Coordinates of C-alpha atoms and ligand atoms in Angstrom, one line a residue:
X1 CA 90.2 78.0 88.6
X2 CA 86.6 77.8 89.7
X3 CA 86.3 81.5 90.4
X4 CA 86.9 84.2 87.8
X5 CA 88.1 87.0 90.0
X6 CA 90.6 87.1 92.9
X7 CA 89.3 89.6 95.5
X8 CA 91.1 87.7 98.2
X9 CA 93.4 84.7 98.0
X10 CA 90.7 82.5 99.6
X11 CA 88.9 82.8 96.3
X12 CA 91.3 80.0 95.3
X13 CA 90.7 76.5 96.7
X14 CA 93.5 74.9 98.7
X15 CA 94.4 72.8 95.7
X16 CA 94.3 75.8 93.3
X17 CA 96.6 77.8 95.7
X18 CA 99.1 75.0 96.0
X19 CA 99.0 74.6 92.2
X20 CA 99.8 78.3 91.7
X21 CA 102.7 78.1 94.3
X22 CA 104.2 75.1 92.5
X23 CA 103.7 76.8 89.1
X24 CA 105.5 79.9 90.4
X25 CA 108.4 77.7 91.4
X26 CA 108.3 76.0 88.0
X27 CA 108.4 79.3 86.2
X28 CA 111.3 80.5 88.4
X29 CA 113.2 77.4 87.6
X30 CA 112.5 77.4 83.8
X31 CA 111.6 81.0 82.8
X32 CA 112.3 80.4 79.0
X33 CA 109.6 77.8 78.9
X34 CA 107.0 80.5 79.8
X35 CA 108.4 83.4 77.8
X36 CA 105.6 83.1 75.2
X37 CA 102.8 81.8 77.5
X38 CA 100.8 85.1 77.4
X39 CA 101.7 86.2 73.9
X40 CA 98.8 88.4 72.6
X41 CA 97.4 89.0 76.1
X42 CA 97.0 92.5 77.6
X43 CA 97.2 93.3 81.3
X44 CA 95.6 96.6 82.5
X45 CA 96.9 98.0 85.7
X46 CA 94.5 100.5 87.2
X47 CA 96.3 102.1 90.2
X48 CA 94.3 104.8 92.0
X49 CA 96.9 104.7 94.8
X50 CA 100.7 104.8 94.9
X51 CA 102.7 101.5 94.4
X52 CA 106.1 100.3 93.6
X53 CA 106.2 96.5 94.0
X54 CA 102.7 95.5 93.2
X55 CA 102.3 97.6 90.0
X56 CA 105.8 96.9 88.7
X57 CA 105.8 93.2 89.5
X58 CA 102.4 92.7 87.8
X59 CA 103.7 94.6 84.8
X60 CA 107.0 92.7 84.8
X61 CA 105.2 89.4 85.2
X62 CA 103.0 90.0 82.1
X63 CA 106.0 91.2 80.1
X64 CA 108.1 88.1 81.1
X65 CA 105.2 85.9 79.9
X66 CA 105.3 87.6 76.5
X67 CA 102.2 89.8 77.0
X68 CA 101.8 93.5 77.0
X69 CA 100.5 96.1 79.4
X70 CA 98.3 99.2 79.5
X71 CA 97.0 101.3 82.5
X72 CA 97.5 104.3 84.7
X73 CA 99.3 104.9 87.9
X74 CA 97.7 108.3 88.5
X75 CA 94.0 108.6 88.0
X76 CA 94.4 112.3 87.6
X77 CA 95.9 111.5 84.2
X78 CA 92.8 109.5 83.2
X79 CA 89.1 110.4 82.8
X80 CA 88.6 109.6 86.4
X81 CA 89.7 113.2 86.9
X82 CA 86.6 114.2 84.8
X83 CA 84.3 112.2 87.1
X84 CA 84.2 108.9 85.3
X85 CA 82.7 106.2 87.5
X86 CA 84.5 102.9 88.5
X87 CA 81.8 101.0 86.7
X88 CA 82.4 102.8 83.4
X89 CA 86.2 102.7 83.7
X90 CA 86.4 98.9 84.2
X91 CA 83.7 98.3 81.5
X92 CA 85.7 100.3 79.0
X93 CA 89.1 99.0 80.0
X94 CA 87.8 95.4 80.1
X95 CA 87.0 95.9 76.4
X96 CA 90.7 96.7 75.7
X97 CA 92.4 94.1 77.9
X98 CA 92.3 90.4 79.0
X99 CA 92.9 90.9 82.8
X100 CA 92.7 93.9 85.2
X101 CA 94.8 94.5 88.3
X102 CA 93.2 97.3 90.4
X103 CA 94.4 99.2 93.5
X104 CA 92.2 101.8 95.1
X105 CA 92.1 103.6 98.5
X106 CA 88.4 102.6 99.1
X107 CA 87.7 99.3 100.7
X108 CA 85.7 96.9 98.6
X109 CA 86.7 98.5 95.2
X110 CA 87.9 95.2 93.6
X111 CA 84.7 93.4 94.5
X112 CA 82.7 96.3 93.0
X113 CA 84.9 96.4 89.8
X114 CA 84.5 92.6 89.4
X115 CA 80.7 93.0 89.2
X116 CA 81.1 95.1 86.0
X117 CA 84.3 93.9 84.4
X118 CA 84.0 91.7 81.4
X119 CA 87.5 90.3 82.1
X120 CA 89.0 88.8 85.3
X121 CA 89.9 91.3 88.1
X122 CA 92.7 90.9 90.6
X123 CA 92.6 92.9 93.8
X124 CA 96.0 94.7 94.0
X125 CA 95.0 96.3 97.3
X126 CA 91.7 98.0 98.4
X127 CA 92.3 100.5 101.2
X128 CA 93.0 98.9 104.5
X129 CA 91.0 95.8 103.6
X130 CA 92.8 93.1 101.5
X131 CA 95.8 92.5 99.4
X132 CA 95.7 88.9 98.0
X133 CA 98.7 89.0 95.7
X134 CA 100.9 90.2 98.6
X135 CA 99.7 87.1 100.4
X136 CA 100.6 85.0 97.4
X137 CA 104.0 86.7 97.6
X138 CA 104.2 85.8 101.3
X139 CA 103.2 82.1 100.9
X140 CA 105.5 81.5 98.0
X141 CA 108.3 83.0 100.2
X142 CA 107.3 80.8 103.2
X143 CA 106.9 77.7 101.0
X144 CA 110.4 78.1 99.7
X145 CA 112.2 79.5 102.8
X146 CA 110.4 77.5 105.5
X147 CA 109.6 74.4 103.5
X148 CA 106.0 74.4 104.8
X149 CA 102.9 76.5 105.3
X150 CA 101.5 74.6 108.3
X151 CA 102.5 74.3 112.0
X152 CA 104.0 77.8 112.1
X153 CA 104.0 80.3 114.9
X154 CA 103.5 83.6 113.0
X155 CA 104.0 86.9 114.7
X156 CA 102.4 89.9 113.0
X157 CA 103.7 93.2 114.2
X158 CA 102.7 96.9 113.7
X159 CA 99.6 98.3 112.1
X160 CA 97.3 95.3 112.2
X161 CA 94.2 97.4 111.9
X162 CA 94.9 99.1 108.6
X163 CA 97.5 96.6 107.2
X164 CA 95.6 94.9 104.4
X165 CA 98.4 92.5 103.9
X166 CA 97.9 91.3 107.5
X167 CA 94.2 90.6 106.9
X168 CA 94.7 88.6 103.7
X169 CA 97.7 86.7 105.2
X170 CA 95.7 85.6 108.3
X171 CA 92.7 84.6 106.1
X172 CA 94.9 82.3 104.1
X173 CA 97.1 80.9 106.8
X174 CA 94.1 79.8 109.0
X175 CA 93.4 77.3 106.2
X176 CA 96.6 75.5 107.0
X177 CA 96.5 73.2 110.0
X178 CA 98.5 73.9 113.2
X179 CA 99.3 77.6 112.5
X180 CA 99.0 80.0 115.4
X181 CA 99.2 83.8 115.4
X182 CA 100.8 86.2 117.9
X183 CA 99.3 89.6 117.1
X184 CA 101.7 92.3 118.3
X185 CA 100.3 95.8 118.2
X186 CA 99.0 98.7 120.3
X187 CA 95.4 98.4 121.3
X188 CA 94.5 101.2 118.8
X189 CA 96.0 99.3 115.9
X190 CA 94.7 95.7 116.7
X191 CA 93.3 93.4 114.1
X192 CA 89.7 94.1 113.1
X193 CA 87.0 92.0 114.8
X194 CA 86.0 90.3 111.5
X195 CA 89.5 88.9 111.2
X196 CA 89.5 87.6 114.8
X197 CA 86.1 86.0 114.0
X198 CA 87.7 84.2 111.1
X199 CA 90.5 82.9 113.3
X200 CA 88.0 81.8 116.0
X201 CA 86.0 79.9 113.4
X202 CA 89.1 78.0 112.3
X203 CA 91.2 75.5 114.1
X204 CA 94.0 78.0 114.6
X205 CA 94.7 80.0 117.8
X206 CA 95.8 83.6 118.4
X207 CA 96.9 85.8 121.2
X208 CA 97.2 89.6 121.3
X209 CA 100.3 91.1 122.9
X210 CA 101.9 94.5 123.2
X211 CA 105.6 93.4 123.4
X212 CA 107.6 92.3 120.4
X213 CA 110.5 91.2 122.7
X214 CA 108.3 88.9 124.8
X215 CA 106.9 87.2 121.6
X216 CA 110.2 86.9 119.8
X217 CA 111.5 83.5 121.2
X218 CA 108.4 81.6 120.1
X219 CA 108.2 82.8 116.5
X220 CA 108.9 80.8 113.3
X221 CA 107.9 83.9 111.2
X222 CA 108.0 87.5 112.1
X223 CA 105.8 89.6 109.7
X224 CA 106.7 93.3 110.3
X225 CA 104.4 96.0 108.9
X226 CA 104.5 99.8 108.4
X227 CA 102.3 102.1 110.4
X228 CA 99.9 103.1 107.5
X229 CA 100.1 106.9 107.8
X230 CA 97.8 107.4 104.8
X231 CA 94.9 105.6 106.7
X232 CA 95.0 107.9 109.7
X233 CA 92.6 110.8 110.0
X234 CA 94.9 112.8 112.3
X235 CA 98.7 113.4 112.1
X236 CA 98.8 113.5 115.9
X237 CA 97.3 110.0 116.1
X238 CA 99.8 108.7 113.6
X239 CA 102.7 110.3 115.6
X240 CA 101.5 108.5 118.7
X241 CA 101.6 105.1 117.0
X242 CA 104.7 105.6 114.9
X243 CA 108.0 104.2 116.3
X244 CA 106.4 101.9 118.9
X245 CA 107.7 98.7 117.3
X246 CA 111.2 98.8 115.7
X247 CA 113.1 95.6 114.9
X248 CA 116.8 95.9 115.4
X249 CA 119.8 93.5 115.9
X250 CA 119.4 93.6 119.7
X251 CA 115.8 92.5 119.6
X252 CA 116.7 89.6 117.3
X253 CA 119.1 88.2 120.0
X254 CA 116.4 85.9 121.4
X255 CA 114.9 84.9 118.1
X256 CA 115.2 81.3 116.7
X257 CA 118.1 80.8 114.2
X258 CA 115.5 79.4 111.8
X259 CA 113.0 82.3 112.1
X260 CA 112.3 84.2 108.9
X261 CA 111.6 88.0 108.8
X262 CA 109.1 89.1 106.2
X263 CA 107.7 92.5 105.4
X264 CA 105.4 93.5 102.5
X265 CA 107.4 96.7 102.1
X266 CA 107.6 99.6 101.7
X267 CA 109.6 100.0 105.0
X268 CA 109.8 103.3 106.7
X269 CA 111.8 102.8 109.9
X270 CA 110.2 99.8 111.6
X271 CA 113.1 97.5 110.6
X272 CA 116.6 98.9 111.2
X273 CA 118.8 98.8 108.1
X274 CA 121.3 96.6 109.9
X275 CA 118.8 93.8 110.0
X276 CA 118.9 93.6 106.2
X277 CA 122.3 91.8 106.5
X278 CA 120.9 89.1 109.0
X279 CA 120.4 85.8 107.1
X280 CA 116.9 85.6 108.6
X281 CA 115.8 88.7 106.7
X282 CA 113.8 87.6 103.6
X283 CA 111.9 90.8 102.7
X284 CA 113.9 91.6 99.5
X285 CA 113.8 88.0 98.3
X286 CA 110.1 88.2 99.0
X287 CA 109.6 90.8 96.3
X288 CA 111.1 88.5 93.7
X289 CA 109.0 85.5 94.8
X290 CA 106.0 87.9 94.3
X291 CA 106.7 88.4 90.7
X292 CA 106.8 84.7 90.0
X293 CA 103.6 84.3 92.1
X294 CA 101.9 86.9 89.9
X295 CA 103.1 85.2 86.7
X296 CA 101.6 81.9 87.9
X297 CA 98.3 83.5 89.1
X298 CA 97.7 85.4 85.8
X299 CA 98.6 82.3 83.7
X300 CA 96.1 80.3 85.7
X301 CA 93.3 83.0 85.6
X302 CA 93.7 83.5 81.9
X303 CA 92.9 79.9 81.2
X304 CA 89.2 80.7 81.9
X305 CA 87.6 81.4 78.6
X306 CA 85.0 84.0 77.6
X307 CA 83.9 87.4 78.7
X308 CA 81.6 88.0 81.6
X309 CA 78.4 90.0 81.0
X310 CA 77.4 92.2 84.0
X311 CA 73.8 91.8 85.2
X312 CA 71.6 94.7 84.1
X313 CA 69.7 95.2 87.4
X314 CA 71.0 94.1 90.8
X315 CA 68.8 93.9 93.9
X316 CA 69.8 96.4 96.6
X317 CA 69.4 96.1 100.3
X318 CA 67.5 98.9 102.1
X319 CA 70.4 99.5 104.5
X320 CA 73.7 101.1 103.6
X321 CA 77.2 100.0 104.7
X322 CA 78.3 101.9 107.8
X323 CA 82.0 101.8 106.9
X324 CA 83.0 105.4 105.9
X325 CA 85.8 103.9 103.8
X326 CA 83.6 101.6 101.8
X327 CA 83.5 102.1 98.0
X328 CA 79.7 102.3 98.2
X329 CA 80.1 105.7 99.9
X330 CA 81.6 107.3 96.7
X331 CA 80.2 105.1 93.9
X332 CA 76.6 105.7 94.7
X333 CA 75.0 103.5 92.0
X334 CA 76.5 100.4 93.6
X335 CA 73.7 98.2 95.1
X336 CA 74.0 97.5 98.8
X337 CA 74.8 93.8 99.3
X338 CA 75.2 92.2 102.7
X339 CA 75.6 88.8 104.2
X340 CA 73.6 88.2 107.4
X341 CA 76.2 87.7 110.2
X342 CA 73.8 86.6 112.9
X343 CA 71.7 88.7 115.4
X344 CA 71.3 92.3 114.2
X345 CA 74.5 92.3 112.2
X346 CA 75.0 92.6 108.4
X347 CA 78.4 92.1 106.7
X348 CA 79.1 94.3 103.6
X349 CA 79.9 92.1 100.7
X350 CA 82.3 94.7 99.3
X351 CA 84.4 95.7 102.3
X352 CA 83.4 93.2 105.1
X353 CA 82.3 96.2 107.2
X354 CA 79.7 95.5 110.0
X355 CA 76.4 97.3 110.0
X356 CA 73.9 97.0 112.8
X357 CA 70.2 97.0 111.9
Ligands
LIG401 N1 103.7 95.5 99.2 C1 103.2 96.4 98.4 O1 101.9 96.4 98.2 O2 104.0 97.4 98.0 P1 103.6 98.6 97.0 O3 102.7 99.5 97.8 O4 104.9 99.3 96.7 O5 102.9 98.0 95.8

């Protein structure tokens, strides 16, 4: 792999991604051949936010490769509770481990951690921003269940604003030709502008709709998502959004027989339990594909030799990121780093937030 860290799945080239998908399938077919592949390696899982699938599938992946695991799933049981910074935490844990998977409620955390970590960092979800290994899970599932990753009509439904899995999935699927997206949400929970800009800059098309039923007959893939209660600032606003889109057997009546239903999980009630028994529902198989995807990704990342030395002094921009959820808001020592996005616009290199100058 050319890049050391995986902040988003687009850190892998097209060839690297396809190699990882094929390796995931190879491991799934011949697990015994890989049972010692990471003997002596240590994965650190730093989970500042709750998780079932991502944390446990990372851990299981390393254990099945013959490695071992350290980490925390509640920062209150670590020295984070005493005020230790992200920089110090990853510097220290990078000295104990060979690879770090980090989840955090603030957007841009994985990119910040990667600046200071001596070992490769994988983003296991940073706030409502990105979730690359969920996307790896999704593409391994699609590759196996659809037989292709191009020429697909993909419906994404629910909380497209805060759903980090949606953002990462779109960023990856626009790199395959012929894909188009139907974005099904309320206006309040529509996809962020920077993701629409990424689609517009690609050869793919999208359209925004508010009716799941209207979109259904066109779809090759329906990607349902949970309304992300933890990202709302008011319970009233959550209640207004919750329950708008619920997939049930009746709504599936007009869907293609070949359509696949994916969901990153956890589900609350946006998919009725009766749908679980429809042969198009692939969300539980998806969780298993994800484990093999993470095995393949870690094996690939660990091939890169040597420790990274963090630069001592980093240049900082005079402007600060305007995103209140950006990691730079709480880890104050982080240098402000932006990409010029044209006109008066700066794009934060941690969280992709837009700042007007
Ligand atoms: N899909 C996903 O990220 O699930 P967890 O929050 O349980 O890890």
